[in-house]
mmCIF file with all atom_site columns, C-alpha atoms in Angstrom:
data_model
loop_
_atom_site.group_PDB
_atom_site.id
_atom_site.type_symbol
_atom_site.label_atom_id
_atom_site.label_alt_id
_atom_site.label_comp_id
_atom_site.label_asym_id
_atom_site.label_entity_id
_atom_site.label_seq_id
_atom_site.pdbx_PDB_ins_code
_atom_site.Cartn_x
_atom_site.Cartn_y
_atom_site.Cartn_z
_atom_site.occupancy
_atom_site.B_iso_or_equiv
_atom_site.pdbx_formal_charge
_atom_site.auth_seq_id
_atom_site.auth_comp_id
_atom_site.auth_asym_id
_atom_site.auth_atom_id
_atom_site.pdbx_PDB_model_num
ATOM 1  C CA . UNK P 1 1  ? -82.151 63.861 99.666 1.00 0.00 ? 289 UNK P CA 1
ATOM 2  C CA . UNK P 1 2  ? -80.122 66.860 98.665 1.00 0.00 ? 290 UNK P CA 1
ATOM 3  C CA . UNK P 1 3  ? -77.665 65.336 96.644 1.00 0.00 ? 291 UNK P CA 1
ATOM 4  C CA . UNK P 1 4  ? -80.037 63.615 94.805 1.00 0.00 ? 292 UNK P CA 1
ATOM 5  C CA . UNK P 1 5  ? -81.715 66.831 94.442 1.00 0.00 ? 293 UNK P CA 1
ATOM 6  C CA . UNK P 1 6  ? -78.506 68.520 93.445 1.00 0.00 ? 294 UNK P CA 1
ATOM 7  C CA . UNK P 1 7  ? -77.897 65.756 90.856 1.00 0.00 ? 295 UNK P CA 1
ATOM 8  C CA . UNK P 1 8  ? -80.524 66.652 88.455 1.00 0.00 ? 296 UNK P CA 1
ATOM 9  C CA . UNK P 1 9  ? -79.655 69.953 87.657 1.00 0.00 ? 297 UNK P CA 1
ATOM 10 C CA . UNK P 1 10 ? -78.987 70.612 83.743 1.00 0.00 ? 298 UNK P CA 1
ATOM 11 C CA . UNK P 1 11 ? -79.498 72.979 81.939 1.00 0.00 ? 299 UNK P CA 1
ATOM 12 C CA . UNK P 1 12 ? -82.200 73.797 79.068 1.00 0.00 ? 300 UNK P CA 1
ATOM 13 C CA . UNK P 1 13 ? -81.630 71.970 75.625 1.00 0.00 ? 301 UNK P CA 1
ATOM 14 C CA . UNK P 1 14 ? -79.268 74.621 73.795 1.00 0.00 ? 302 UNK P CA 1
ATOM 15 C CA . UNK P 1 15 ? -78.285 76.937 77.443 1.00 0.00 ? 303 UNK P CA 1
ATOM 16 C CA . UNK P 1 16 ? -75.098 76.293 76.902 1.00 0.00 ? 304 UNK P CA 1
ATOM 17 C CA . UNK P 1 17 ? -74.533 76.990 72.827 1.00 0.00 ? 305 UNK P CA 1
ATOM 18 C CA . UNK P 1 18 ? -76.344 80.229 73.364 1.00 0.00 ? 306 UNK P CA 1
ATOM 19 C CA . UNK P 1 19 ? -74.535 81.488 76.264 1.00 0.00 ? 307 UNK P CA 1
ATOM 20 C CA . UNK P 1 20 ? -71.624 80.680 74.238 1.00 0.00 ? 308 UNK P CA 1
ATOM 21 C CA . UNK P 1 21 ? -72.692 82.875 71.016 1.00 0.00 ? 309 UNK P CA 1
ATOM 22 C CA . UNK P 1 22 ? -74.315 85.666 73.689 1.00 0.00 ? 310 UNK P CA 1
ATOM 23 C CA . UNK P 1 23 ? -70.618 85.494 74.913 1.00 0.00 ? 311 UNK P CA 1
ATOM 24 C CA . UNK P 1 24 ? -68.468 86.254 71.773 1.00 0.00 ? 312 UNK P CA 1
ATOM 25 C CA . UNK P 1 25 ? -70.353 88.727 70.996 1.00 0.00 ? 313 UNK P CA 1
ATOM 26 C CA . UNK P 1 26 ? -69.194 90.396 74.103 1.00 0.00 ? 314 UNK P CA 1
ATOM 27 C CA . UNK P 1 27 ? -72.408 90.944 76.043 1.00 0.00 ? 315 UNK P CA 1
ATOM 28 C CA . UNK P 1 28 ? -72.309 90.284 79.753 1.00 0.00 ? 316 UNK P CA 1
ATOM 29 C CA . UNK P 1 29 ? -74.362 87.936 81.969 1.00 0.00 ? 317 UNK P CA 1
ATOM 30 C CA . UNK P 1 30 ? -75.061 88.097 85.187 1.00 0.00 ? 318 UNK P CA 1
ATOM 31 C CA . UNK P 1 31 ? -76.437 85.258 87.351 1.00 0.00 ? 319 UNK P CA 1
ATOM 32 C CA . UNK P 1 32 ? -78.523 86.039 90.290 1.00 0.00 ? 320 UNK P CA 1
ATOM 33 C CA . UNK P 1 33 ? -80.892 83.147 92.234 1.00 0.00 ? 321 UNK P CA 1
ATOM 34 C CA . UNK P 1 34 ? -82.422 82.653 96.009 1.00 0.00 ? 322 UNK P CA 1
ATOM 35 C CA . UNK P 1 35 ? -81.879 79.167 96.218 1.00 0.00 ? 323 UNK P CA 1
ATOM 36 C CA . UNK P 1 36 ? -79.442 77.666 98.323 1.00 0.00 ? 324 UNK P CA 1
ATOM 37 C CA . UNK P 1 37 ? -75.826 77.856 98.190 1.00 0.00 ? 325 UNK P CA 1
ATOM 38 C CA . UNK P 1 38 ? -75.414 73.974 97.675 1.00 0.00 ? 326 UNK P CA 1
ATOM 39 C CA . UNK P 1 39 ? -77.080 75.148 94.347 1.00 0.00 ? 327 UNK P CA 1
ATOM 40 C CA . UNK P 1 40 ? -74.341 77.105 93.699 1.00 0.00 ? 328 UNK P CA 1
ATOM 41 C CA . UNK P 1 41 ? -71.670 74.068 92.670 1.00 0.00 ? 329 UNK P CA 1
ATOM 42 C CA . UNK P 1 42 ? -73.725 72.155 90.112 1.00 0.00 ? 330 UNK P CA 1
ATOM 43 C CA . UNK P 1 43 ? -74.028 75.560 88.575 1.00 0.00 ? 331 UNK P CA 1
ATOM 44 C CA . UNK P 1 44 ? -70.804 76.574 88.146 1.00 0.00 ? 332 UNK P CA 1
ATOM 45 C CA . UNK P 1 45 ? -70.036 72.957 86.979 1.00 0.00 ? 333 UNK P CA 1
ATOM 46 C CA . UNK P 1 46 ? -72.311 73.334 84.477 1.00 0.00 ? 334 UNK P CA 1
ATOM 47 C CA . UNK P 1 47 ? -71.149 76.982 83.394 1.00 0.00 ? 335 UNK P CA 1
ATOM 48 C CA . UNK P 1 48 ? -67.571 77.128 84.281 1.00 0.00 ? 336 UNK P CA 1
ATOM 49 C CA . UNK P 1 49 ? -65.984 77.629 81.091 1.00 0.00 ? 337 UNK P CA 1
ATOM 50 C CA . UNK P 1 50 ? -68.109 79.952 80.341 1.00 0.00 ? 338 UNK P CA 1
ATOM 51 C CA . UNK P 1 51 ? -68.098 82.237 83.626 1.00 0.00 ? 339 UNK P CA 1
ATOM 52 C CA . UNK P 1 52 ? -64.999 85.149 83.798 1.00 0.00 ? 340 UNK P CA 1
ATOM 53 C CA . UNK P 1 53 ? -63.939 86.163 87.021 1.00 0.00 ? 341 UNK P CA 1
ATOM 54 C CA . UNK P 1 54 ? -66.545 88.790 89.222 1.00 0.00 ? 342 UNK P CA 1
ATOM 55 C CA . UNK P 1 55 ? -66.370 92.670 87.979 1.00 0.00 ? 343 UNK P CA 1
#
């Protein structure tokens, strides 16, 4: 039930081109949740080229 859970998550309809124009402009984002770590992997599928190694 989990993994089909974990399957569906996307992101918004244009997440991903605005994180990448928030990004060359050299402003920092942060991403902070409660949910589970499982949660965590889909996520940084999703946003991997965009994330930079932790300050």
């Amino acid at each position: 039930m989990l993994n089909e859970e974990l399957a569906t998550i996307a992101p918004y309809s244009g997440m991903l081109g605005t994180l990448r124009r928030v990004g060359e402009e050299s402003v920092m984002i942060a991403v902070a949740s409660n949910l589970a770590l499982p949660y965590a992997t889909p996520l940084t599928a999703l946003l991997g080229i965009l994330m930079s190694p932790s300050m």
